[in-house]
Structures are given as structure tokens and as C-alpha cells.
Tab-separated table of C-alpha atoms in Angstrom:
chain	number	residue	atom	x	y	z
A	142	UNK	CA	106.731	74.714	71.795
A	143	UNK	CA	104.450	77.425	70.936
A	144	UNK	CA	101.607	76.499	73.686
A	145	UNK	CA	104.570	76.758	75.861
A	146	UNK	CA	105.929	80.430	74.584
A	147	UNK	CA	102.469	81.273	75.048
A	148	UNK	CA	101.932	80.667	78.878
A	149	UNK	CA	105.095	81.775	79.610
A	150	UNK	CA	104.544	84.841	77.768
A	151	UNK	CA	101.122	85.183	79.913
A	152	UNK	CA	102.604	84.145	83.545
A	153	UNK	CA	105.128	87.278	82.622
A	154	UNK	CA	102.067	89.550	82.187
A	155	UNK	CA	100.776	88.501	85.190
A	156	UNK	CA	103.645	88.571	87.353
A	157	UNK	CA	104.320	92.249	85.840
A	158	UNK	CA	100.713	93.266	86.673
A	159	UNK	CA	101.004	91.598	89.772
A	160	UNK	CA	103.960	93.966	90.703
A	161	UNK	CA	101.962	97.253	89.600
A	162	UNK	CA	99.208	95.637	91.690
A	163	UNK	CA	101.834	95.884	94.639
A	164	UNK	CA	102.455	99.453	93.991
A	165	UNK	CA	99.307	100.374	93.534
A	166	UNK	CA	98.423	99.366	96.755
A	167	UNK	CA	101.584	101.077	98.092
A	168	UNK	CA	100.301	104.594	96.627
A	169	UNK	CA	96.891	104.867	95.057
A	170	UNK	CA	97.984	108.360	92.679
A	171	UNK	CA	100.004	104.859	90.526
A	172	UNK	CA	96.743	103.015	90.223
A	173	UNK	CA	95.920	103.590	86.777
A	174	UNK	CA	99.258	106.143	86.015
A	175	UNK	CA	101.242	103.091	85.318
A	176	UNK	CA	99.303	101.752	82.901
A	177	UNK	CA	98.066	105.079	81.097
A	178	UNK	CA	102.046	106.130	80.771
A	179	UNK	CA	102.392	102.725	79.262
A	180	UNK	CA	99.312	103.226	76.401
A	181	UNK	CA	100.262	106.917	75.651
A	182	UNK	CA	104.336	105.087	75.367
A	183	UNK	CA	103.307	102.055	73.086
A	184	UNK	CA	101.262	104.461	70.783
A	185	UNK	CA	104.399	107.048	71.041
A	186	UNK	CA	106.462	103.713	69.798
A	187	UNK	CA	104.019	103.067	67.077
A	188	UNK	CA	103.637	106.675	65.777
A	189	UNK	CA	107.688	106.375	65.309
A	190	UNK	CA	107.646	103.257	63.371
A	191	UNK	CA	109.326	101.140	65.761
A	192	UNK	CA	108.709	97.173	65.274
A	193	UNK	CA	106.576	95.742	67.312
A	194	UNK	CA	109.252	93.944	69.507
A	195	UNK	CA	110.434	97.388	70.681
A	196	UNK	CA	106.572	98.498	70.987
A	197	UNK	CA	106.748	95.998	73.511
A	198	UNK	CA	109.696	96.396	75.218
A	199	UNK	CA	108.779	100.284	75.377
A	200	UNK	CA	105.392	99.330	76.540
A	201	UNK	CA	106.939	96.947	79.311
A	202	UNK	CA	108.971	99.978	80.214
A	203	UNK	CA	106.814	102.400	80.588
A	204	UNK	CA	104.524	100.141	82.767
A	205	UNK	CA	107.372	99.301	85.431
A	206	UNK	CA	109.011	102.701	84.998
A	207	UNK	CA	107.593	103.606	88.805
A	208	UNK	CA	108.719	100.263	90.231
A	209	UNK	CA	111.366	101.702	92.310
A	210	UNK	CA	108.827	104.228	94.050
A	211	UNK	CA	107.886	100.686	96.310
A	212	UNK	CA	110.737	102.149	98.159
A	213	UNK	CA	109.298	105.658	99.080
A	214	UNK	CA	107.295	105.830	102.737
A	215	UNK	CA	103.371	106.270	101.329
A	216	UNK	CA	103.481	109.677	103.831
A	217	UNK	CA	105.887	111.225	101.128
A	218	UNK	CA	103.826	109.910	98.257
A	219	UNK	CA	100.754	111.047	99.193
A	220	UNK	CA	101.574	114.432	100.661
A	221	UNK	CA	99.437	117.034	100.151
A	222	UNK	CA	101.900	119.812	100.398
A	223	UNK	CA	105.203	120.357	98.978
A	224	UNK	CA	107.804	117.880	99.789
A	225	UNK	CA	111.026	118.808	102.077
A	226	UNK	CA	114.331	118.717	100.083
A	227	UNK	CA	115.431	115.711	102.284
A	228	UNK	CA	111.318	114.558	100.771
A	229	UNK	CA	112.348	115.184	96.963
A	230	UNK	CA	115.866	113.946	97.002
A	231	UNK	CA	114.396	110.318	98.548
A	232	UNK	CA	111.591	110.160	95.681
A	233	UNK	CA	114.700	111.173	93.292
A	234	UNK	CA	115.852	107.948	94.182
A	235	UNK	CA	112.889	105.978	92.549
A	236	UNK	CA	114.653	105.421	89.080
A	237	UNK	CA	117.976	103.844	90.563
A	238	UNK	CA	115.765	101.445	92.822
A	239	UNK	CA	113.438	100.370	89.963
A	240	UNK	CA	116.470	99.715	88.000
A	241	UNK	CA	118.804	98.226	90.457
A	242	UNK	CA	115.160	95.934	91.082
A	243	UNK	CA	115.695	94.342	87.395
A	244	UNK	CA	119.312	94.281	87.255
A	245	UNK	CA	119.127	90.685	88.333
A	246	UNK	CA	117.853	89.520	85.189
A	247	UNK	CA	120.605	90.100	82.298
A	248	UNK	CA	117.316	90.052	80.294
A	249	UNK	CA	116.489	93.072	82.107
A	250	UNK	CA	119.359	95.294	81.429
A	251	UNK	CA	118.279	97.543	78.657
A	252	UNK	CA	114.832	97.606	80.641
A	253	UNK	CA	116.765	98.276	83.664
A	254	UNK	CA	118.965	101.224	81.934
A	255	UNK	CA	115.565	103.123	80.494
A	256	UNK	CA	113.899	103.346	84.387
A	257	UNK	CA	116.830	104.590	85.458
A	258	UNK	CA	116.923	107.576	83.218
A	259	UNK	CA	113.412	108.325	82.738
A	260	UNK	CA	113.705	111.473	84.844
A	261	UNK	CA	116.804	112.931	82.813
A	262	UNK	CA	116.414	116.044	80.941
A	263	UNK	CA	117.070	117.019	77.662
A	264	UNK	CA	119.169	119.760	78.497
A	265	UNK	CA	121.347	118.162	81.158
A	266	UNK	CA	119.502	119.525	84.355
A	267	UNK	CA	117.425	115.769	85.418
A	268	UNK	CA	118.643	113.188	87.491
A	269	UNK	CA	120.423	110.648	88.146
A	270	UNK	CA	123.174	111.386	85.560
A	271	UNK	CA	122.411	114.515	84.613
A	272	UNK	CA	122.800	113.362	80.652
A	273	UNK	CA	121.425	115.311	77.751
A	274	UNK	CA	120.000	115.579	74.393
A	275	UNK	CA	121.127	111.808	72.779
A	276	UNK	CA	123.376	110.519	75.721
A	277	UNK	CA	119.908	109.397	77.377
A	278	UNK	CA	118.349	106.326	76.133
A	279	UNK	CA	116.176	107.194	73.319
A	280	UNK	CA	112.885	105.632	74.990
A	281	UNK	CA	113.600	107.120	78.339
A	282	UNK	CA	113.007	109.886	76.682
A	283	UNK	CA	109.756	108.971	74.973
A	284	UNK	CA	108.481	107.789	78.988
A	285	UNK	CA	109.606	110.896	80.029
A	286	UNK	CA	106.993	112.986	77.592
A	287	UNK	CA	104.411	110.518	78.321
A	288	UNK	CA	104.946	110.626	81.793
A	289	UNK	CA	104.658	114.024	82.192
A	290	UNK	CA	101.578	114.200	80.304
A	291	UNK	CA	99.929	111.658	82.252
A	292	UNK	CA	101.127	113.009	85.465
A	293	UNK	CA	100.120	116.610	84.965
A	294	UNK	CA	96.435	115.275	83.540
A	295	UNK	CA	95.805	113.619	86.567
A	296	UNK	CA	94.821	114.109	89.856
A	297	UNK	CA	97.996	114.449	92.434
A	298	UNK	CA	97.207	114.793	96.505
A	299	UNK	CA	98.717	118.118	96.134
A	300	UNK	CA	96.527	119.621	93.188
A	301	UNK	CA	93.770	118.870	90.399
A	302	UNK	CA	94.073	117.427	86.974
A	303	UNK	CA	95.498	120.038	84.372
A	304	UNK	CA	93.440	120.152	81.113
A	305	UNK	CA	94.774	118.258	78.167
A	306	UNK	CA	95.439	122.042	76.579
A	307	UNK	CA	97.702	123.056	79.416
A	308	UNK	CA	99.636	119.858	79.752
A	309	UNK	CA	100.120	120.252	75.593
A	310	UNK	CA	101.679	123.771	76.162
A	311	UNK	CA	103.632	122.985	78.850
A	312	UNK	CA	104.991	120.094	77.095
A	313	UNK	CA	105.445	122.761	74.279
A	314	UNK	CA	107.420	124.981	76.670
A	315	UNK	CA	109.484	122.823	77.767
A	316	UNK	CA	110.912	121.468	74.321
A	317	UNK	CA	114.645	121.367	74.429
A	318	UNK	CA	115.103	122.188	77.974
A	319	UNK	CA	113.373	119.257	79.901
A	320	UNK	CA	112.013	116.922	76.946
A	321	UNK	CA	113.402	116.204	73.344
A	322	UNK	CA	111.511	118.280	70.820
A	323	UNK	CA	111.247	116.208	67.937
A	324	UNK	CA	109.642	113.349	70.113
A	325	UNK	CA	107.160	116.646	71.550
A	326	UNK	CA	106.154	117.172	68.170
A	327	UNK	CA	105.434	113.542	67.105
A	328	UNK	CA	103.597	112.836	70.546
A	329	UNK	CA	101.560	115.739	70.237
A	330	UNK	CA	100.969	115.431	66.361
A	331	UNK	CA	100.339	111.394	66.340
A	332	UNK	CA	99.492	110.186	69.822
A	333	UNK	CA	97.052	112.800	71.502
């Protein structure tokens, strides 16, 4: 029984990594996003004293959180310039595709539910649902600070890295309006 929980527990991994691998090779910019969103999330999770079954479902969440960008033409990905509003309203879509991706698995669904709101804001002004402050799933919007982090400290075909300083004051800024404050504070305090 327990040789058994552990291979299926490692064919999982692989099959998850596997479909990262497949997005990777989709759009190069998610090569190692993916999995540093994922590190910053599970030490975000651990930081707020969360067992370590929900360290692992927010872990697994913040890995596949991109899943539904598959679905995005590479050309749009990897522009260099700004993107058309026809451009940003078809990568907008990335969160329902990931999500509608897992909804196949019951297993899935609170997975499922977190993807699709990662891009929400705290204040009501993100997408899809346009939900705020504690209508959006609570680690949605712990992927949210760590994606933003990650994405603004790395390399993007349309500018260079920010410094970790900048990213931490425009995470700062942006308390209450596009990311929950109190989970700010502890990601700044505890995780960086």
C-alpha cells in the first residue's frame, strides 16, 4: 500500500512536470517562471502556517497556474512590443483555459477554481470575475503576489528584469488596490 502511494504520488510529479515541460517549450519566458512562482508560493504557504497538505496543494497551484497560456499563439507570448487589445483580451483568457483544463478531474476542482482567479484584484478591477478583497480564493491571492514578483524580476521579451527593490515597492504600492495587503506584508516580511 504505501510503495504503491508512493509511485503514484511520483508518476503525478512527473506527469505535472511533464505538462510545464510542454509549456515551456510553447513559450520559453515560462521556463523556469513556473516553477520559481511555485517556491516563492510554498514558502508564502509556510510563512502563514498552513499544514503541509495545503503547502502542497498551493505549491501544485502555483506550478500549473500558467497551464491555460498552452492556448495563446507563441507570436503573442513572445512579443516584444505592447500587445493589441484584441492581443491582451486573448492572454486574459489563460486562467479560464487552465481551469476549464482540470475541471475534468473532481479532484481538481479547488485547483481548478484558484487558476482561474489568480489574475483577480483585490479591489475588484482583475479578471475574470472581477471579485475583491475575500470573495477571491484566499491562495489565488497568495499566486497572485508571487506571481507578480516573479514576473516583474525576470526577464520579459518586452523589457529587463526589475531589481528585487523595485518589484518590493511596487508590490508595496499596490497593497489594497491590486494585491491583499496583509499577504504583501507577510511575503515581503517572511518569504523574500
Amino acid at each position: 500500500e504505501e510503495a504503491y502511494e508512493y509511485i503514484k504520488n511520483e508518476l503525478v510529479n512527473e506527469i505535472i512536470y511533464a505538462m510545464i515541460g510542454l509549456l515551456e517549450l510553447h513559450n520559453e519566458y515560462t521556463r523556469s517562471h513556473s516553477e520559481n512562482v511555485a517556491k516563492l508560493a510554498k514558502k508564502l504557504a509556510k510563512a502563514m502556517d498552513f499544514t503541509r497538505e495545503i503547502e502542497t496543494v498551493v505549491y501544485y497551484t502555483a506550478l500549473i497556474h500558467d497551464i491555460g497560456k498552452i492556448k495563446i499563439p507563441t507570436g503573442c507570448l513572445d512579443k516584444p512590443t505592447s500587445l493589441t487589445d484584441d492581443e491582451y483580451d486573448l492572454v486574459k483568457k489563460h486562467p479560464e483555459w487552465g481551469a476549464q483544463a482540470l475541471k475534468h478531474s473532481g479532484n481538481l476542482d479547488d485547483i481548478s477554481m484558484y487558476i482561474f482567479h489568480h489574475h483577480e484584484h483585490y479591489d475588484g478591477n482583475g479578471y475574470p470575475d472581477k471579485l475583491s478583497k475575500d470573495e477571491i480564493p484566499l491562495i489565488s491571492r497568495m499566486i497572485s503576489v508571487c506571481d507578480a514578483y516573479d514576473a516583474m524580476t525576470s526577464n520579459r521579451p518586452y523589457r529587463n528584469a526589475y531589481t528585487k527593490e523595485y518589484a518590493m515597492e511596487e508590490l508595496i504600492l499596490c497593497k489594497g488596490t491590486q494585491f491583499d495587503p496583509n499577504i504583501v506584508d507577510i511575503f515581503i516580511d517572511k518569504v523574500l
